[in-house]
Short mmCIF file of C-alpha atoms and ligand atoms in Angstrom, two decimals:
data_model
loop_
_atom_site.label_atom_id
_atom_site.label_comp_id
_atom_site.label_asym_id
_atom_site.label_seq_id
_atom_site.Cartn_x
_atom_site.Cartn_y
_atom_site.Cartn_z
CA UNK A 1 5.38 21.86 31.47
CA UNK A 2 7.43 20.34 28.25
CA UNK A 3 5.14 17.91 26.42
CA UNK A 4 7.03 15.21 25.14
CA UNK A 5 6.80 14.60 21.34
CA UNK A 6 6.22 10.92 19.99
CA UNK A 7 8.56 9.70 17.53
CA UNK A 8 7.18 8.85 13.97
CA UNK A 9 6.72 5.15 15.02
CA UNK A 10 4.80 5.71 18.54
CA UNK A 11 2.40 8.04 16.89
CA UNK A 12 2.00 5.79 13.79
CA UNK A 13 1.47 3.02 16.01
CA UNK A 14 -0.94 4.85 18.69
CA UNK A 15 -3.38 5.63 15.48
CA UNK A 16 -2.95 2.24 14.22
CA UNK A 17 -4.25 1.03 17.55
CA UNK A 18 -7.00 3.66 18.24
CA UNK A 19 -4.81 4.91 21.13
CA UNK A 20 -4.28 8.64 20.51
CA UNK A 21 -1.17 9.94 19.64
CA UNK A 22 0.61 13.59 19.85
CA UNK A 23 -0.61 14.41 16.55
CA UNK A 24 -2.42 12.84 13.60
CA UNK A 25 0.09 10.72 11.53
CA UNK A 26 0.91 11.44 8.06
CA UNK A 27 1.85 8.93 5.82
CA UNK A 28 2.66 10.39 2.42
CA UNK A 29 2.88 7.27 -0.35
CA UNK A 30 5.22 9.32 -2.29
CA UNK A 31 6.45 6.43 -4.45
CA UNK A 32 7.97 8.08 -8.45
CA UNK A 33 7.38 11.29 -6.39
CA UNK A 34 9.97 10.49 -4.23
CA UNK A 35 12.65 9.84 -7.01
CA UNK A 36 13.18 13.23 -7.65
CA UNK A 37 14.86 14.07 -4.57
CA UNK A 38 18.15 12.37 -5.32
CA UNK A 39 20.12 14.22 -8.21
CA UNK A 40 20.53 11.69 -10.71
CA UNK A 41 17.87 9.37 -9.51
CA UNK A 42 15.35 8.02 -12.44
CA UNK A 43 11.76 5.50 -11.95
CA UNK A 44 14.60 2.67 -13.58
CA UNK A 45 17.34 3.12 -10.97
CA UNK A 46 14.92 3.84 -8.13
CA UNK A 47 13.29 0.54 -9.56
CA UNK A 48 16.08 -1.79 -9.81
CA UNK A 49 18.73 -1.55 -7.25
CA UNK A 50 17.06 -1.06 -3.28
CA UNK A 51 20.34 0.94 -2.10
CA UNK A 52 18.57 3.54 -4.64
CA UNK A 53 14.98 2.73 -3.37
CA UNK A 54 16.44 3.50 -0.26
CA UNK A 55 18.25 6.66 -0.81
CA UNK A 56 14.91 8.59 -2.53
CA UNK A 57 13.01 7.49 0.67
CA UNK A 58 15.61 8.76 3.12
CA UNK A 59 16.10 12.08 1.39
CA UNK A 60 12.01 12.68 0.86
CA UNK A 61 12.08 11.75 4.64
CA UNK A 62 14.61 14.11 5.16
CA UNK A 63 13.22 16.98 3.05
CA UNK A 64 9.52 17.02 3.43
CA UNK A 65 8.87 14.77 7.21
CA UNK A 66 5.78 12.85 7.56
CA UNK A 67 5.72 10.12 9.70
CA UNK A 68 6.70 6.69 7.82
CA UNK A 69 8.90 5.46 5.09
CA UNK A 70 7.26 4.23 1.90
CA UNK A 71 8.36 1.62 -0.53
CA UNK A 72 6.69 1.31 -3.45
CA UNK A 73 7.37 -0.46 -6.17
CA UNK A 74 6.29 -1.26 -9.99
CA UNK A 75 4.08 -4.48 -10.47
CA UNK A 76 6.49 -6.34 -11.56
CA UNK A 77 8.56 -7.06 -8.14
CA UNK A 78 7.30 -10.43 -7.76
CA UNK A 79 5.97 -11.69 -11.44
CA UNK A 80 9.57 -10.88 -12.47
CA UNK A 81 10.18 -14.40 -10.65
CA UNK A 82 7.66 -16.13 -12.86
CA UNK A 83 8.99 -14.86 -16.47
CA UNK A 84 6.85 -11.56 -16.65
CA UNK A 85 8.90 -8.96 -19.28
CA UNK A 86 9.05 -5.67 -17.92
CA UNK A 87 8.71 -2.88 -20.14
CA UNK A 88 10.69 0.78 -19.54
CA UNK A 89 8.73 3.85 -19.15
CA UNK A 90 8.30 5.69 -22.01
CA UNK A 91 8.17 8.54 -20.33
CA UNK A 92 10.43 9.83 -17.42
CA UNK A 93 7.82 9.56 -14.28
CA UNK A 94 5.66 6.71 -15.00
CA UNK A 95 6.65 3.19 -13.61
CA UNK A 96 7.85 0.27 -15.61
CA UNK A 97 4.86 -1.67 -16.42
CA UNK A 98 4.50 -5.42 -17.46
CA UNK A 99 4.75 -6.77 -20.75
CA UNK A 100 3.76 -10.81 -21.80
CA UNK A 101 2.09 -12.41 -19.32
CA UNK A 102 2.95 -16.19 -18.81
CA UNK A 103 -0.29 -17.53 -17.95
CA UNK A 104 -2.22 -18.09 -20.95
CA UNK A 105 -4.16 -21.10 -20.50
CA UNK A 106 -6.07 -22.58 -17.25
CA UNK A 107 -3.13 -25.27 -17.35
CA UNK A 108 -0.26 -22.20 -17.14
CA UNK A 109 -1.46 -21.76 -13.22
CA UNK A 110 0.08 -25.09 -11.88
CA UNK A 111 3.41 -24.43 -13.76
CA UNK A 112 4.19 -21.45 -11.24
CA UNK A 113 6.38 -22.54 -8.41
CA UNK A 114 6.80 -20.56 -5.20
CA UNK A 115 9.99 -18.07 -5.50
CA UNK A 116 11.93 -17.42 -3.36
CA UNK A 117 12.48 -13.00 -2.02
CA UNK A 118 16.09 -13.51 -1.51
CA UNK A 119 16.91 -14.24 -5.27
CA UNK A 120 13.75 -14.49 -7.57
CA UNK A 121 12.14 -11.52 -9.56
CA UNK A 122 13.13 -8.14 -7.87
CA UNK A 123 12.03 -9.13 -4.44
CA UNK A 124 15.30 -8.04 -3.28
CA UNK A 125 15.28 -4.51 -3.16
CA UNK A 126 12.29 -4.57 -0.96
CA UNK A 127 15.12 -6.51 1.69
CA UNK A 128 17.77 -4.25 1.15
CA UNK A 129 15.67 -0.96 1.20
CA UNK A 130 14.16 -2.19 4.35
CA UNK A 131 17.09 -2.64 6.17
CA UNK A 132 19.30 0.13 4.80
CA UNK A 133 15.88 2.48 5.96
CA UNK A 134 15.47 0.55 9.37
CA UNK A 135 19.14 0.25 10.02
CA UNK A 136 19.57 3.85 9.72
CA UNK A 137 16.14 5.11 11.97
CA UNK A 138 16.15 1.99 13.80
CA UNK A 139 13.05 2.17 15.90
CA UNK A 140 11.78 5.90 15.17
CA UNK A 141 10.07 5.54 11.99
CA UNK A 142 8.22 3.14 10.49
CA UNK A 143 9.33 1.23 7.34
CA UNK A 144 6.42 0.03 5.54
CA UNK A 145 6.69 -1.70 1.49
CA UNK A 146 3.19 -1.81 -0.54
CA UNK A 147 3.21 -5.34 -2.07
CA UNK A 148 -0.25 -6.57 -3.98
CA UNK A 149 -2.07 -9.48 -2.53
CA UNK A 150 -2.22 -12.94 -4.13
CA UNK A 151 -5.25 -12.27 -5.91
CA UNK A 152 -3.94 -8.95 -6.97
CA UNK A 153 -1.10 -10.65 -8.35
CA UNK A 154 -2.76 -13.08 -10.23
CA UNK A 155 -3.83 -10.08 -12.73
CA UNK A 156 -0.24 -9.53 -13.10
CA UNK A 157 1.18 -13.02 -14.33
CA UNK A 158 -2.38 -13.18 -16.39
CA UNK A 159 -4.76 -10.60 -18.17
CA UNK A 160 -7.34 -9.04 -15.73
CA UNK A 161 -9.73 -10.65 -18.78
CA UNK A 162 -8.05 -13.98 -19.09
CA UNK A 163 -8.20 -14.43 -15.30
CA UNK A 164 -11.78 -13.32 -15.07
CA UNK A 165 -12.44 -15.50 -17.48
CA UNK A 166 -10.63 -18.62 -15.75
CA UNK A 167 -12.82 -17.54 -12.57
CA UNK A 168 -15.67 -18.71 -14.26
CA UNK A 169 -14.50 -21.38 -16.35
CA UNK A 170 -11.32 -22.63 -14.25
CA UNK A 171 -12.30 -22.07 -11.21
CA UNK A 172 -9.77 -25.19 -9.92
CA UNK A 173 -6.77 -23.98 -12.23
CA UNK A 174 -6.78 -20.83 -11.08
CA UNK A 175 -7.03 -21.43 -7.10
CA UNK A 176 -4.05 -23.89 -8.01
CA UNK A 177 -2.04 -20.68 -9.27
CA UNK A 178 -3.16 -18.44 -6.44
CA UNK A 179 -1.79 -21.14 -3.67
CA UNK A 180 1.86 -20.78 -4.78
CA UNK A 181 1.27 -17.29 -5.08
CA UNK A 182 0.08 -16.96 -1.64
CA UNK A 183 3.14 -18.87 -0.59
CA UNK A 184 5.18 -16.42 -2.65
CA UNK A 185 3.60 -13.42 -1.17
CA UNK A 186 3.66 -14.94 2.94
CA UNK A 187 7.09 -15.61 2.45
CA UNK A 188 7.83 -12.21 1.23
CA UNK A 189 6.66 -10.39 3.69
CA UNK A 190 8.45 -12.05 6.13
CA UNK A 191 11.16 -11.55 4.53
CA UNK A 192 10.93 -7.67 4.46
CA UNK A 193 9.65 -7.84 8.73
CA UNK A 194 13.15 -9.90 8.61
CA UNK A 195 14.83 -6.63 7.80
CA UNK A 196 13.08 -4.33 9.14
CA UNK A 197 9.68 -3.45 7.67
CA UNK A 198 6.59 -2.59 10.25
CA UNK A 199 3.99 -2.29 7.96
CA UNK A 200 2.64 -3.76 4.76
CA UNK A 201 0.88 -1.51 2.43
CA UNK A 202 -1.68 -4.70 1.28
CA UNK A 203 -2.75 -3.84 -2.21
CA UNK A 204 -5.92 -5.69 -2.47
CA UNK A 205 -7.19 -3.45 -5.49
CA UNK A 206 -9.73 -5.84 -6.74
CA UNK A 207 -11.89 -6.33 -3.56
CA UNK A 208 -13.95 -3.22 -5.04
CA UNK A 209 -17.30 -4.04 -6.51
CA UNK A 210 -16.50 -2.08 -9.63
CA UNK A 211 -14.30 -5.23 -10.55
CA UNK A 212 -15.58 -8.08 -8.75
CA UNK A 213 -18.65 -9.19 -7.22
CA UNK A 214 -18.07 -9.59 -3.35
CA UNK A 215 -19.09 -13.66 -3.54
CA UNK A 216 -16.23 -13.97 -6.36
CA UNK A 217 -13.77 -12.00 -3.91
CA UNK A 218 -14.86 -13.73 -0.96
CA UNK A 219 -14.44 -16.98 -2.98
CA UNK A 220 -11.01 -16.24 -5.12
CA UNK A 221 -9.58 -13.94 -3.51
CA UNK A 222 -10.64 -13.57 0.28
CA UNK A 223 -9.29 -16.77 0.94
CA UNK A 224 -5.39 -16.33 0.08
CA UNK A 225 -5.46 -13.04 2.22
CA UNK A 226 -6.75 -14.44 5.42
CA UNK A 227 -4.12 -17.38 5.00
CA UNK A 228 -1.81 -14.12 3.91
CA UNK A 229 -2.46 -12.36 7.36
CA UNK A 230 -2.11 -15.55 9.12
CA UNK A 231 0.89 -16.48 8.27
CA UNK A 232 2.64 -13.16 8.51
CA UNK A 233 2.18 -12.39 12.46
CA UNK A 234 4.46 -9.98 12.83
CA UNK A 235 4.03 -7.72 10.13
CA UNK A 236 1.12 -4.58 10.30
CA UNK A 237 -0.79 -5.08 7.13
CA UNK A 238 -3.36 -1.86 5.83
CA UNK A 239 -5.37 -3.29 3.27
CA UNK A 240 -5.27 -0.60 0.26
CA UNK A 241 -8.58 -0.17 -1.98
CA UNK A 242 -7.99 1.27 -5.26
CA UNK A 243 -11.26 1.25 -6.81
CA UNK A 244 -13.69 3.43 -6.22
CA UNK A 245 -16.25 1.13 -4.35
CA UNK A 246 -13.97 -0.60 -1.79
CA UNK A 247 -15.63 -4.02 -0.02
CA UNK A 248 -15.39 -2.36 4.02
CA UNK A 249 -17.39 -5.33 5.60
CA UNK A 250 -14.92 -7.60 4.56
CA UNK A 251 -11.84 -5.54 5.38
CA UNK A 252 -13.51 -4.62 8.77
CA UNK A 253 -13.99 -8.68 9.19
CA UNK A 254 -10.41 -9.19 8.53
CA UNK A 255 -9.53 -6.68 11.39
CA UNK A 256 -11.68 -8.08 14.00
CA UNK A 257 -10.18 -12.03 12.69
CA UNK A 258 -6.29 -10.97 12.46
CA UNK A 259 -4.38 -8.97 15.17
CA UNK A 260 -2.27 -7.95 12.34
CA UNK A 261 -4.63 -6.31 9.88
CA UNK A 262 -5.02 -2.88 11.39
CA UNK A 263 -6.05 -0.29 8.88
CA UNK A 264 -7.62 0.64 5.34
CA UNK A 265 -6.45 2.56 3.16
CA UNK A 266 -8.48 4.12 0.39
CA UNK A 267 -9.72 7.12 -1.84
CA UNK A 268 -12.05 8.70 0.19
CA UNK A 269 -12.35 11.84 -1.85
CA UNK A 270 -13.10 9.70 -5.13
CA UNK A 271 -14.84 6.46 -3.86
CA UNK A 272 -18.60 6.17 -3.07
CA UNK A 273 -17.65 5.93 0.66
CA UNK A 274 -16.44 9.34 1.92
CA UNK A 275 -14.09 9.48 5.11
CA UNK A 276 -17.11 10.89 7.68
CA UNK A 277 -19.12 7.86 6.08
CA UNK A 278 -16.69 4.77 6.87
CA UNK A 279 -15.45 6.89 10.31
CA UNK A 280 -18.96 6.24 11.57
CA UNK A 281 -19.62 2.44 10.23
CA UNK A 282 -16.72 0.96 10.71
CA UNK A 283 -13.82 3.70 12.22
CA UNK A 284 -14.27 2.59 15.78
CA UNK A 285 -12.83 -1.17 14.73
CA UNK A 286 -10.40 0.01 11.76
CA UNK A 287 -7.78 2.52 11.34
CA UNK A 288 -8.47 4.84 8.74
CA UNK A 289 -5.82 5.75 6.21
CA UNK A 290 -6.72 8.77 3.82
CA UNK A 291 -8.24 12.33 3.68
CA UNK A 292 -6.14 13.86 0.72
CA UNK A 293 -7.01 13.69 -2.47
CA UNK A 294 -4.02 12.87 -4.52
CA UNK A 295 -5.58 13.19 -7.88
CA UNK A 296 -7.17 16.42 -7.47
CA UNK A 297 -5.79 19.03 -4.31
CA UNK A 298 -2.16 17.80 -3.73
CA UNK A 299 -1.26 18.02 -7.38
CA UNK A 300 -2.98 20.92 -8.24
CA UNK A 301 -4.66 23.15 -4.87
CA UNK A 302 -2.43 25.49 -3.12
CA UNK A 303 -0.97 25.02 0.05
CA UNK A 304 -4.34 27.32 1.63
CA UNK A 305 -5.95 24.53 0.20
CA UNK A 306 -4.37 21.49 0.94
CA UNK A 307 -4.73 22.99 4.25
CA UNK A 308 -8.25 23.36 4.50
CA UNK A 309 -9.04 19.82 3.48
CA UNK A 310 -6.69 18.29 6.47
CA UNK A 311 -7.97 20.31 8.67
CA UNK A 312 -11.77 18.68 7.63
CA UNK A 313 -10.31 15.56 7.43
CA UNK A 314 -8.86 15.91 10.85
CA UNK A 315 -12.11 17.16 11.99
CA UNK A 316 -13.85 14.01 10.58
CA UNK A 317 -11.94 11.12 11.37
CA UNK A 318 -9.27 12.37 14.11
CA UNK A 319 -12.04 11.79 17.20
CA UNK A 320 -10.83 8.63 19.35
CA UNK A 321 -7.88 8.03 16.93
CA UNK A 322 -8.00 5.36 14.35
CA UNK A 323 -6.44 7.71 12.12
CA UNK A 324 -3.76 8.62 9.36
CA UNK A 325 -3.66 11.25 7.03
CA UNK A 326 -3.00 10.40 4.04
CA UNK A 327 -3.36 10.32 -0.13
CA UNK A 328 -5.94 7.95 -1.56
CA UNK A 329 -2.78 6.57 -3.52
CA UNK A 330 0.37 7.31 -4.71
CA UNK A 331 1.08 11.04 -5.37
CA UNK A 332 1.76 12.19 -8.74
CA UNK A 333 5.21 12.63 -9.11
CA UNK A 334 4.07 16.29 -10.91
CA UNK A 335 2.84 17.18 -7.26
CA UNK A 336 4.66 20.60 -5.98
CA UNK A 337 6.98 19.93 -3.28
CA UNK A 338 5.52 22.64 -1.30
CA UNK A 339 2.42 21.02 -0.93
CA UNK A 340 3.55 18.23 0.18
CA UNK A 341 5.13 20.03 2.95
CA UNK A 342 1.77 22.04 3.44
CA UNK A 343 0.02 18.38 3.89
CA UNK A 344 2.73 17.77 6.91
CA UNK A 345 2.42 21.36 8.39
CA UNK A 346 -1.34 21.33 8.42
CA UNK A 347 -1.35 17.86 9.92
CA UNK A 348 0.73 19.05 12.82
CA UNK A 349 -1.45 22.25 13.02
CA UNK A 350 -4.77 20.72 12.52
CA UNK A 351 -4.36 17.44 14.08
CA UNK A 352 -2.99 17.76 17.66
CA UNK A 353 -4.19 15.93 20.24
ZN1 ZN B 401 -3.93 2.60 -5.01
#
């Protein structure tokens, strides 16, 4: 009998949803990596203009497979909109970072106004990658953008010090600051389902307990996603964790509140919690998203063995679905092309259902 294979999207989707799927998923946050498959391309064109965003994404797509396509941008997409100086890499394959931050003092927060994605910072290219990618694969592959949450971004329009600081001593100012950025952020995500995107890589970095207590997150910062998620219904959002000490309970809490938060995403070959770990806490209620380690086996292991750790990965988390392959974050761009091939192939090889 001919088995039927899923399309990127319905196996995406099955794992999302704990249904199970042909095969494991593989979602590859390529991001700089990505760059380097269209002649020409460099991080400043890839970063400023989305037909190029889109382009790199459809040729790595192309090339290498995997099961999603991945927009990823600098930091500076959004704080653009509220004055933040970019600086250019200094080197070829690092992102352009951000310069001067406008926030200084506690009374900087209420001068931000909500921008809008259509015209303000670089929100744009999100739109136009989104729909040049969605137009073109319509409903086979997933389109997903990573975009940092309001509290996220408040580290970006303010020092991580300054605005730990104003936690303390500001409490009011800063909340002030992160409700127009939470409007900022809800709107833009609608605005990237509105062409096209399915999922929302949710960069929540600081909800890890090597930067914030979880009462301060769960006060600052806990708030503005929930009101994030509920105000962006149709959009998939996977929380990603950074750090190396990622807050689960409250992820898991925003899963079982918001039909929309699905997943986590996370370094589960560098954090405290290791993929067989979470799988048995919490994988039953969340999707997990990981089981390569992007600092370490992609960039430097051999295909053997990049292939070895999916297929323990697989082995750990691939039992009732509920899971994605994938890096712990985005790939160096120095990562051989081969292996990121060997990731896909091992996937398919280790991870059929
Ligand atoms: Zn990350």
């Amino acid at each position: 009998m001919l088995s039927m294979e899923m399309t990127s999207m319905q196996r995406f989707e099955a794992a999302l949803n704990h249904e199970t799927p042909d095969y494991v998923p593989v979602s590859l946050f390529g991001g700089i990596f990505e760059v380097h498959f269209v002649p020409g391309m460099d991080v400043v064109r890839y970063g400023t203009s989305g037909e190029n965003m889109a382009k790199a994404h459809i040729a790595f797509y192309e090339r290498i497979g995997g099961d999603n396509i991945y927009c990823l941008s600098d930091m500076g997409l959004i704080v653009q909109g509220w004055g933040v100086r970019m600086k250019l890499p200094s080197e070829p394959d690092i992102h352009m970072a951000l310069g001067k931050f406008p926030v200084k003092e506690p009374g900087d927060w209420e001068k931000l106004e909500v921008l809008d994605p259509k015209v303000d910072g670089r929100m744009r290219l999100y739109l136009d990658a989104c729909r040049i990618c969605s137009e073109k694969y319509g409903d086979s592959v997933p389109v997903g953008v990573s975009l940092p949450s309001p509290f996220t971004t408040t580290t970006h329009v303010c020092s991580m010090e300054e605005t730990l600081v104003h936690m303390m001593t500001e409490p009011e100012a800063l909340k002030k600051g992160l409700k127009t950025i939470t409007d900022t952020v809800a709107e833009f995500i609608n605005a990237c389902v509105a062409n096209g995107a399915y999922f929302a890589g949710y960069l929540v970095t600081r909800a890890s307990w090597e930067i914030t207590t979880e009462d301060q997150y769960r006060e600052f910062g806990a708030p503005s996603d929930e009101e994030v998620f509920r105000r962006t219904p149709s959009m998939v959002n996977i929380p990603h964790i950074c750090g190396t000490e990622p807050m689960f309970d409250l992820v898991n809490e925003w899963k079982t509140k918001h039909k929309n938060v699905k997943a986590i995403s996370w370094w589960d070959r560098g954090a405290k919690s290791n993929l067989k770990e979470v799988k048995e806490k919490w994988g039953k209620s969340l999707a997990l998203m990981a089981g390569i380690d992007h600092t370490n086996t992609l960039p430097s292991g051999t295909p053997d063995e990049i292939a070895a750790e999916v297929k323990d990965s697989c082995k750990t988390a691939m039992a009732g679905g509920g899971f994605v392959l994938a890096p712990g974050c985005e790939v160096s761009p120095k990562t051989p092309w081969a292996n990121m091939r060997a990731c896909v192939n091992a996937a398919r090889r280790y991870g059929k259902y």
